PDB file of C-alpha atoms in Angstrom:
ATOM      1  CA  MET A   1      56.531  94.796  90.464  1.00  0.00           C
ATOM      2  CA  TYR A   2      57.322  92.848  93.861  1.00  0.00           C
ATOM      3  CA  VAL A   3      57.059  89.881  92.435  1.00  0.00           C
ATOM      4  CA  ILE A   4      59.546  91.093  89.642  1.00  0.00           C
ATOM      5  CA  GLU A   5      61.385  92.915  92.319  1.00  0.00           C
ATOM      6  CA  ALA A   6      61.887  90.082  94.023  1.00  0.00           C
ATOM      7  CA  PHE A   7      63.396  88.002  91.614  1.00  0.00           C
ATOM      8  CA  LYS A   8      65.976  90.193  90.470  1.00  0.00           C
ATOM      9  CA  SER A   9      67.236  90.305  93.649  1.00  0.00           C
ATOM     10  CA  LEU A  10      67.129  85.902  93.562  1.00  0.00           C
ATOM     11  CA  LEU A  11      68.263  85.944  90.238  1.00  0.00           C
ATOM     12  CA  TRP A  12      71.717  88.840  91.654  1.00  0.00           C
ATOM     13  CA  VAL A  13      72.044  87.164  94.900  1.00  0.00           C
ATOM     14  CA  SER A  14      73.052  84.267  92.218  1.00  0.00           C
ATOM     15  CA  LYS A  15      75.581  85.619  90.444  1.00  0.00           C
ATOM     16  CA  PHE A  16      76.696  86.904  93.307  1.00  0.00           C
ATOM     17  CA  MET A  17      77.336  83.849  94.528  1.00  0.00           C
ATOM     18  CA  ASP A  18      78.849  82.387  91.359  1.00  0.00           C
ATOM     19  CA  ALA A  19      81.516  84.906  91.342  1.00  0.00           C
ATOM     20  CA  VAL A  20      82.707  84.400  94.735  1.00  0.00           C
ATOM     21  CA  ASP A  21      82.886  80.860  94.890  1.00  0.00           C
ATOM     22  CA  PRO A  22      86.695  81.095  93.442  1.00  0.00           C
ATOM     23  CA  ASP A  23      87.313  83.763  96.089  1.00  0.00           C
ATOM     24  CA  THR A  24      85.767  81.571  99.017  1.00  0.00           C
ATOM     25  CA  ASP A  25      87.795  78.494  97.993  1.00  0.00           C
ATOM     26  CA  ALA A  26      90.663  80.271  97.972  1.00  0.00           C
ATOM     27  CA  ILE A  27      90.512  82.204 100.971  1.00  0.00           C
ATOM     28  CA  THR A  28      89.547  79.008 103.141  1.00  0.00           C
ATOM     29  CA  SER A  29      92.266  77.740 101.809  1.00  0.00           C
ATOM     30  CA  ALA A  30      94.428  80.531 103.605  1.00  0.00           C
ATOM     31  CA  ALA A  31      92.948  81.023 106.470  1.00  0.00           C
ATOM     32  CA  SER A  32      93.260  76.814 107.551  1.00  0.00           C
ATOM     33  CA  TRP A  33      96.564  77.237 107.897  1.00  0.00           C
ATOM     34  CA  HIS A  34      96.487  79.546 110.807  1.00  0.00           C
ATOM     35  CA  LEU A  35      92.866  78.118 111.651  1.00  0.00           C
ATOM     36  CA  LEU A  36      94.058  74.707 113.134  1.00  0.00           C
ATOM     37  CA  LYS A  37      95.538  74.650 115.909  1.00  0.00           C
ATOM     38  CA  PRO A  38      98.921  71.286 115.723  1.00  0.00           C
ATOM     39  CA  ALA A  39      95.609  68.740 118.422  1.00  0.00           C
ATOM     40  CA  GLN A  40      93.318  69.612 115.387  1.00  0.00           C
ATOM     41  CA  ALA A  41      95.629  68.921 112.839  1.00  0.00           C
ATOM     42  CA  SER A  42      96.851  66.007 114.053  1.00  0.00           C
ATOM     43  CA  ARG A  43      93.635  64.475 114.302  1.00  0.00           C
ATOM     44  CA  PHE A  44      92.421  64.823 111.665  1.00  0.00           C
ATOM     45  CA  GLU A  45      95.675  62.986 109.679  1.00  0.00           C
ATOM     46  CA  SER A  46      95.603  60.238 112.294  1.00  0.00           C
ATOM     47  CA  SER A  47      91.886  59.532 111.054  1.00  0.00           C
ATOM     48  CA  TRP A  48      93.402  59.303 107.430  1.00  0.00           C
ATOM     49  CA  GLN A  49      96.185  57.219 108.036  1.00  0.00           C
ATOM     50  CA  SER A  50      94.674  53.721 108.019  1.00  0.00           C
ATOM     51  CA  VAL A  51      92.340  54.289 104.340  1.00  0.00           C
ATOM     52  CA  GLY A  52      93.153  52.176 101.974  1.00  0.00           C
ATOM     53  CA  VAL A  53      95.499  53.479  99.052  1.00  0.00           C
ATOM     54  CA  VAL A  54      94.960  57.309  99.564  1.00  0.00           C
ATOM     55  CA  GLY A  55      95.191  57.722 102.939  1.00  0.00           C
ATOM     56  CA  PRO A  56      98.917  57.566 103.843  1.00  0.00           C
ATOM     57  CA  ALA A  57      98.979  60.767 101.433  1.00  0.00           C
ATOM     58  CA  VAL A  58      96.275  62.744 102.579  1.00  0.00           C
ATOM     59  CA  ALA A  59      97.948  61.828 106.640  1.00  0.00           C
ATOM     60  CA  PHE A  60     101.088  63.110 104.921  1.00  0.00           C
ATOM     61  CA  LEU A  61      99.503  66.498 103.260  1.00  0.00           C
ATOM     62  CA  GLY A  62      97.884  67.451 106.206  1.00  0.00           C
ATOM     63  CA  LEU A  63      94.116  69.794 106.186  1.00  0.00           C
ATOM     64  CA  PRO A  64      95.461  72.172 105.080  1.00  0.00           C
ATOM     65  CA  GLY A  65      97.481  70.685 101.888  1.00  0.00           C
ATOM     66  CA  MET A  66      94.982  68.519 100.911  1.00  0.00           C
ATOM     67  CA  ILE A  67      92.797  71.882 101.036  1.00  0.00           C
ATOM     68  CA  THR A  68      95.837  74.352  99.459  1.00  0.00           C
ATOM     69  CA  SER A  69      96.744  70.638  97.072  1.00  0.00           C
ATOM     70  CA  ALA A  70      92.938  70.024  96.103  1.00  0.00           C
ATOM     71  CA  TRP A  71      92.992  74.013  94.959  1.00  0.00           C
ATOM     72  CA  ALA A  72      95.704  74.505  92.973  1.00  0.00           C
ATOM     73  CA  ILE A  73      95.718  70.384  90.841  1.00  0.00           C
ATOM     74  CA  ILE A  74      91.616  71.731  89.980  1.00  0.00           C
ATOM     75  CA  THR A  75      92.832  75.369  89.502  1.00  0.00           C
ATOM     76  CA  LEU A  76      95.595  73.344  87.355  1.00  0.00           C
ATOM     77  CA  TYR A  77      92.952  71.144  85.362  1.00  0.00           C
ATOM     78  CA  GLN A  78      90.723  73.998  84.499  1.00  0.00           C
ATOM     79  CA  PHE A  79      93.821  75.336  82.654  1.00  0.00           C
ATOM     80  CA  THR A  80      94.315  73.121  80.407  1.00  0.00           C
ATOM     81  CA  GLN A  81      90.056  72.889  79.445  1.00  0.00           C
ATOM     82  CA  LEU A  82      90.677  76.591  79.203  1.00  0.00           C
ATOM     83  CA  TRP A  83      93.796  75.829  77.019  1.00  0.00           C
ATOM     84  CA  LYS A  84      91.769  72.958  73.843  1.00  0.00           C
ATOM     85  CA  PHE A  85      88.611  75.113  73.941  1.00  0.00           C
ATOM     86  CA  TYR A  86      90.816  78.074  72.909  1.00  0.00           C
ATOM     87  CA  LYS A  87      92.583  75.902  70.163  1.00  0.00           C
ATOM     88  CA  ALA A  88      88.890  75.232  69.546  1.00  0.00           C
ATOM     89  CA  ALA A  89      87.593  78.455  68.537  1.00  0.00           C
ATOM     90  CA  LYS A  90      91.110  79.815  67.119  1.00  0.00           C
ATOM     91  CA  GLU A  91      90.773  76.067  64.284  1.00  0.00           C
ATOM     92  CA  ALA A  92      86.807  77.101  63.834  1.00  0.00           C
ATOM     93  CA  ILE A  93      87.970  80.858  63.242  1.00  0.00           C
ATOM     94  CA  ASP A  94      91.714  79.766  61.224  1.00  0.00           C
ATOM     95  CA  ALA A  95      88.404  77.488  59.474  1.00  0.00           C
ATOM     96  CA  TRP A  96      85.824  80.278  59.203  1.00  0.00           C
ATOM     97  CA  PRO A  97      86.029  82.574  55.487  1.00  0.00           C
ATOM     98  CA  GLY A  98      86.525  78.759  53.718  1.00  0.00           C
ATOM     99  CA  ARG A  99      83.415  76.971  55.832  1.00  0.00           C
ATOM    100  CA  ALA A 100      80.632  76.821  53.053  1.00  0.00           C
ATOM    101  CA  ASP A 101      78.204  76.913  56.228  1.00  0.00           C
ATOM    102  CA  HIS A 102      79.923  79.333  58.359  1.00  0.00           C
ATOM    103  CA  HIS A 103      77.579  82.111  58.389  1.00  0.00           C
ATOM    104  CA  TYR A 104      75.363  79.251  60.373  1.00  0.00           C
ATOM    105  CA  TYR A 105      77.197  76.036  62.465  1.00  0.00           C
ATOM    106  CA  GLY A 106      81.431  77.689  61.388  1.00  0.00           C
ATOM    107  CA  ARG A 107      79.804  80.433  63.068  1.00  0.00           C
ATOM    108  CA  TRP A 108      78.331  78.864  66.237  1.00  0.00           C
ATOM    109  CA  VAL A 109      81.405  76.518  66.548  1.00  0.00           C
ATOM    110  CA  VAL A 110      83.327  80.074  67.670  1.00  0.00           C
ATOM    111  CA  TRP A 111      80.824  81.794  70.363  1.00  0.00           C
ATOM    112  CA  ILE A 112      80.345  78.099  71.691  1.00  0.00           C
ATOM    113  CA  ALA A 113      83.561  77.552  72.561  1.00  0.00           C
ATOM    114  CA  MET A 114      84.298  80.850  73.189  1.00  0.00           C
ATOM    115  CA  HIS A 115      81.061  80.924  75.723  1.00  0.00           C
ATOM    116  CA  HIS A 116      82.981  78.336  77.048  1.00  0.00           C
ATOM    117  CA  ILE A 117      86.154  79.450  77.662  1.00  0.00           C
ATOM    118  CA  VAL A 118      84.495  82.310  80.375  1.00  0.00           C
ATOM    119  CA  ASP A 119      82.428  79.807  81.968  1.00  0.00           C
ATOM    120  CA  ILE A 120      85.231  78.135  83.239  1.00  0.00           C
ATOM    121  CA  SER A 121      87.361  80.611  83.140  1.00  0.00           C
ATOM    122  CA  GLY A 122      84.376  82.357  85.835  1.00  0.00           C
ATOM    123  CA  LEU A 123      84.177  85.831  83.416  1.00  0.00           C
ATOM    124  CA  THR A 124      80.530  86.268  84.901  1.00  0.00           C
ATOM    125  CA  VAL A 125      79.663  89.296  82.923  1.00  0.00           C
ATOM    126  CA  MET A 126      81.041  87.938  79.520  1.00  0.00           C
ATOM    127  CA  ARG A 127      79.151  84.278  79.816  1.00  0.00           C
ATOM    128  CA  ALA A 128      76.342  86.091  80.396  1.00  0.00           C
ATOM    129  CA  THR A 129      76.999  88.617  76.523  1.00  0.00           C
ATOM    130  CA  LEU A 130      78.426  84.796  75.093  1.00  0.00           C
ATOM    131  CA  LYS A 131      75.486  83.099  75.706  1.00  0.00           C
ATOM    132  CA  SER A 132      72.958  85.831  73.825  1.00  0.00           C
ATOM    133  CA  VAL A 133      75.412  85.299  71.243  1.00  0.00           C
ATOM    134  CA  VAL A 134      75.615  82.433  70.648  1.00  0.00           C
ATOM    135  CA  SER A 135      71.421  82.274  71.251  1.00  0.00           C
ATOM    136  CA  GLU A 136      71.192  84.511  67.949  1.00  0.00           C
ATOM    137  CA  GLN A 137      72.547  81.699  66.341  1.00  0.00           C
ATOM    138  CA  ASP A 138      68.886  80.323  66.779  1.00  0.00           C
ATOM    139  CA  LEU A 139      71.555  76.508  65.727  1.00  0.00           C
ATOM    140  CA  TYR A 140      71.625  74.623  69.183  1.00  0.00           C
ATOM    141  CA  PRO A 141      70.488  75.661  73.360  1.00  0.00           C
ATOM    142  CA  VAL A 142      73.178  76.792  74.585  1.00  0.00           C
ATOM    143  CA  ASP A 143      74.464  75.239  78.095  1.00  0.00           C
ATOM    144  CA  ARG A 144      77.518  74.527  80.406  1.00  0.00           C
ATOM    145  CA  SER A 145      78.384  70.790  79.135  1.00  0.00           C
ATOM    146  CA  GLY A 146      82.388  72.444  78.528  1.00  0.00           C
ATOM    147  CA  SER A 147      82.219  73.505  82.290  1.00  0.00           C
ATOM    148  CA  PHE A 148      80.807  70.945  83.689  1.00  0.00           C
ATOM    149  CA  PHE A 149      82.236  68.582  85.068  1.00  0.00           C
ATOM    150  CA  CYS A 150      85.969  70.852  85.344  1.00  0.00           C
ATOM    151  CA  LYS A 151      83.585  73.363  86.613  1.00  0.00           C
ATOM    152  CA  LEU A 152      80.605  72.890  88.340  1.00  0.00           C
ATOM    153  CA  VAL A 153      81.180  68.922  89.511  1.00  0.00           C
ATOM    154  CA  LEU A 154      85.737  68.454  90.353  1.00  0.00           C
ATOM    155  CA  GLU A 155      86.121  72.370  91.922  1.00  0.00           C
ATOM    156  CA  PRO A 156      82.859  72.301  94.649  1.00  0.00           C
ATOM    157  CA  VAL A 157      82.945  69.136  95.794  1.00  0.00           C
ATOM    158  CA  PRO A 158      86.619  68.323  97.286  1.00  0.00           C
ATOM    159  CA  ASN A 159      86.228  72.545  98.535  1.00  0.00           C
ATOM    160  CA  ALA A 160      83.207  71.519 100.517  1.00  0.00           C
ATOM    161  CA  TRP A 161      84.048  68.539 100.979  1.00  0.00           C
ATOM    162  CA  PHE A 162      87.488  69.290 102.961  1.00  0.00           C
ATOM    163  CA  SER A 163      86.091  72.644 103.805  1.00  0.00           C
ATOM    164  CA  ILE A 164      83.318  70.438 106.586  1.00  0.00           C
ATOM    165  CA  SER A 165      85.787  68.456 107.716  1.00  0.00           C
ATOM    166  CA  LEU A 166      87.924  71.492 108.525  1.00  0.00           C
ATOM    167  CA  ALA A 167      84.065  73.784 110.272  1.00  0.00           C
ATOM    168  CA  SER A 168      84.258  70.181 112.649  1.00  0.00           C
ATOM    169  CA  LEU A 169      86.765  70.496 113.427  1.00  0.00           C
ATOM    170  CA  ILE A 170      87.555  74.282 114.181  1.00  0.00           C
ATOM    171  CA  VAL A 171      84.068  75.216 115.014  1.00  0.00           C
ATOM    172  CA  ASP A 172      84.671  75.571 118.600  1.00  0.00           C
ATOM    173  CA  THR A 173      87.734  76.735 118.751  1.00  0.00           C
ATOM    174  CA  ALA A 174      88.466  79.394 115.404  1.00  0.00           C
ATOM    175  CA  ASP A 175      86.447  82.957 116.906  1.00  0.00           C
ATOM    176  CA  THR A 176      83.133  84.064 115.013  1.00  0.00           C
ATOM    177  CA  ILE A 177      84.779  85.323 111.739  1.00  0.00           C
ATOM    178  CA  GLY A 178      86.545  82.423 110.852  1.00  0.00           C
ATOM    179  CA  VAL A 179      83.847  79.405 111.905  1.00  0.00           C
ATOM    180  CA  ALA A 180      81.740  82.124 109.528  1.00  0.00           C
ATOM    181  CA  SER A 181      84.026  81.797 106.770  1.00  0.00           C
ATOM    182  CA  VAL A 182      84.677  78.499 106.457  1.00  0.00           C
ATOM    183  CA  PHE A 183      80.296  78.422 106.821  1.00  0.00           C
ATOM    184  CA  PHE A 184      80.457  80.843 104.222  1.00  0.00           C
ATOM    185  CA  THR A 185      82.758  78.729 101.509  1.00  0.00           C
ATOM    186  CA  ILE A 186      80.598  75.283 102.025  1.00  0.00           C
ATOM    187  CA  GLY A 187      77.237  77.128 101.688  1.00  0.00           C
ATOM    188  CA  THR A 188      78.529  79.307  98.290  1.00  0.00           C
ATOM    189  CA  SER A 189      80.907  75.772  96.846  1.00  0.00           C
ATOM    190  CA  PHE A 190      76.523  74.008  97.374  1.00  0.00           C
ATOM    191  CA  TYR A 191      75.029  76.370  95.960  1.00  0.00           C
ATOM    192  CA  PHE A 192      77.594  77.055  93.148  1.00  0.00           C
ATOM    193  CA  MET A 193      77.212  73.059  92.288  1.00  0.00           C
ATOM    194  CA  TRP A 194      73.246  72.736  92.230  1.00  0.00           C
ATOM    195  CA  ASN A 195      73.267  75.190  91.192  1.00  0.00           C
ATOM    196  CA  GLY A 196      75.035  74.625  88.008  1.00  0.00           C
ATOM    197  CA  ILE A 197      72.857  71.242  87.861  1.00  0.00           C
ATOM    198  CA  ALA A 198      70.013  72.692  88.184  1.00  0.00           C
ATOM    199  CA  GLN A 199      70.846  74.535  84.794  1.00  0.00           C
ATOM    200  CA  MET A 200      72.180  70.929  83.469  1.00  0.00           C
ATOM    201  CA  ILE A 201      69.226  68.959  83.648  1.00  0.00           C
ATOM    202  CA  PRO A 202      67.688  69.657  80.637  1.00  0.00           C
ATOM    203  CA  VAL A 203      71.241  69.250  78.761  1.00  0.00           C
ATOM    204  CA  PHE A 204      71.021  65.921  79.950  1.00  0.00           C
ATOM    205  CA  CYS A 205      66.985  65.327  79.158  1.00  0.00           C
ATOM    206  CA  ARG A 206      67.527  66.680  75.336  1.00  0.00           C
ATOM    207  CA  TRP A 207      71.021  64.466  75.245  1.00  0.00           C
ATOM    208  CA  THR A 208      68.427  60.900  76.563  1.00  0.00           C
ATOM    209  CA  ARG A 209      66.227  62.296  73.813  1.00  0.00           C
ATOM    210  CA  ASN A 210      68.631  62.649  70.834  1.00  0.00           C
ATOM    211  CA  TYR A 211      70.182  59.703  72.276  1.00  0.00           C
ATOM    212  CA  LEU A 212      66.762  57.301  72.673  1.00  0.00           C
ATOM    213  CA  SER A 213      65.483  58.425  69.033  1.00  0.00           C
ATOM    214  CA  HIS A 214      68.491  59.047  66.550  1.00  0.00           C
ATOM    215  CA  GLY A 215      71.190  57.730  67.976  1.00  0.00           C
ATOM    216  CA  GLU A 216      72.928  60.761  69.065  1.00  0.00           C
ATOM    217  CA  ASN A 217      74.481  62.491  71.982  1.00  0.00           C
ATOM    218  CA  SER A 218      75.750  59.116  73.896  1.00  0.00           C
ATOM    219  CA  GLU A 219      79.637  60.641  74.012  1.00  0.00           C
ATOM    220  CA  MET A 220      78.431  63.763  76.415  1.00  0.00           C
ATOM    221  CA  LEU A 221      76.428  60.939  78.378  1.00  0.00           C
ATOM    222  CA  VAL A 222      79.049  59.218  78.939  1.00  0.00           C
ATOM    223  CA  ARG A 223      81.163  62.013  79.880  1.00  0.00           C
ATOM    224  CA  ASN A 224      78.801  63.667  81.689  1.00  0.00           C
ATOM    225  CA  VAL A 225      76.191  61.215  83.546  1.00  0.00           C
ATOM    226  CA  PRO A 226      79.078  59.997  85.666  1.00  0.00           C
ATOM    227  CA  ALA A 227      79.676  63.852  86.580  1.00  0.00           C
ATOM    228  CA  LEU A 228      76.278  64.081  88.021  1.00  0.00           C
ATOM    229  CA  GLY A 229      76.257  60.472  89.772  1.00  0.00           C
ATOM    230  CA  PHE A 230      79.309  61.833  91.413  1.00  0.00           C
ATOM    231  CA  ALA A 231      78.338  64.367  91.905  1.00  0.00           C
ATOM    232  CA  VAL A 232      74.653  63.805  93.307  1.00  0.00           C
ATOM    233  CA  LEU A 233      76.580  60.916  95.652  1.00  0.00           C
ATOM    234  CA  ALA A 234      79.116  63.653  97.563  1.00  0.00           C
ATOM    235  CA  SER A 235      76.429  65.656  97.599  1.00  0.00           C
ATOM    236  CA  VAL A 236      74.214  63.179 100.258  1.00  0.00           C
ATOM    237  CA  ALA A 237      77.646  62.172 101.140  1.00  0.00           C
ATOM    238  CA  MET A 238      77.881  65.722 102.969  1.00  0.00           C
ATOM    239  CA  LEU A 239      75.513  66.882 103.998  1.00  0.00           C
ATOM    240  CA  CYS A 240      75.116  63.545 106.369  1.00  0.00           C
ATOM    241  CA  ARG A 241      79.006  65.425 107.508  1.00  0.00           C
ATOM    242  CA  LEU A 242      77.511  69.066 108.187  1.00  0.00           C
ATOM    243  CA  ALA A 243      74.892  67.590 110.054  1.00  0.00           C
ATOM    244  CA  GLY A 244      77.269  65.890 111.928  1.00  0.00           C
ATOM    245  CA  ILE A 245      78.743  69.189 112.967  1.00  0.00           C
ATOM    246  CA  TRP A 246      75.611  69.386 115.005  1.00  0.00           C
ATOM    247  CA  ARG A 247      74.484  66.047 116.028  1.00  0.00           C
ATOM    248  CA  CYS A 248      77.933  64.464 117.000  1.00  0.00           C
ATOM    249  CA  GLN A 249      79.428  66.001 120.338  1.00  0.00           C
ATOM    250  CA  SER A 250      83.243  65.261 118.843  1.00  0.00           C
ATOM    251  CA  HIS A 251      81.199  67.250 115.772  1.00  0.00           C
ATOM    252  CA  ILE A 252      82.175  64.416 113.889  1.00  0.00           C
ATOM    253  CA  LEU A 253      80.447  61.855 111.692  1.00  0.00           C
ATOM    254  CA  ASN A 254      82.333  59.565 110.137  1.00  0.00           C
ATOM    255  CA  LEU A 255      80.072  57.541 107.052  1.00  0.00           C
ATOM    256  CA  THR A 256      81.005  54.307 108.123  1.00  0.00           C
ATOM    257  CA  SER A 257      81.431  54.284 112.131  1.00  0.00           C
ATOM    258  CA  GLY A 258      79.016  56.534 113.060  1.00  0.00           C
ATOM    259  CA  CYS A 259      79.935  59.988 115.273  1.00  0.00           C
ATOM    260  CA  ALA A 260      83.642  60.046 115.783  1.00  0.00           C
ATOM    261  CA  CYS A 261      84.457  59.793 120.106  1.00  0.00           C
ATOM    262  CA  LEU A 262      87.197  62.027 120.708  1.00  0.00           C
ATOM    263  CA  GLU A 263      89.542  60.906 123.691  1.00  0.00           C
ATOM    264  CA  SER A 264      88.463  63.281 126.084  1.00  0.00           C
ATOM    265  CA  GLU A 265      85.268  61.762 126.232  1.00  0.00           C
TER     266      GLU A 265
END
């Protein structure tokens, strides 16, 4: 009994974290404009000036500008993916009456496209309902491949990366609530990404078996495996930078040169 109740509580926490992650990203984006002091903003900008091609652009936008720009660009990209799956669902619905297999595959195409739409939209309750509907078709397993890159990787990685930069700069100067809100955003981003990856691991295994045995799913592997590798490498790098907030006197860990030294040190 207690085990079941504990599992239900964990399941509720999981759904809560999934639901609030986009909100915390937006809140941190707005809060970064007043949490960062001019000297801290200048430190961030100078650290990016010599970084390859993108460095000057990042320095020009500044940390609040980068967090806001990343959030806005990712949201726009997600809208393009929503439109893609909306068109797929509409085409499948329009073709449904004339399909000989409309009782099986045609119906599955409609529901899986709608499942991807609500998944990308973050409509957690509707996603659970549509997942049940798709599963009832008993044709192919339900997965989150439609949202894997644009939602589960592209959304949390930049937000977590620049939120860690923000936390390292304000940890000594911002109030407790401000610092706690940024760390909460980082935590939800990590959880959101790795919870999604955990759900996709069986799907990657299935795709790999299908490719090795029948030559199928190669397109899905090519499209999603690089995103998985990027997420893993980015997670390792971000965890190192996160540890640097406590390990470094400056709270800033550069992955190439170690702890940053401030002029006052």
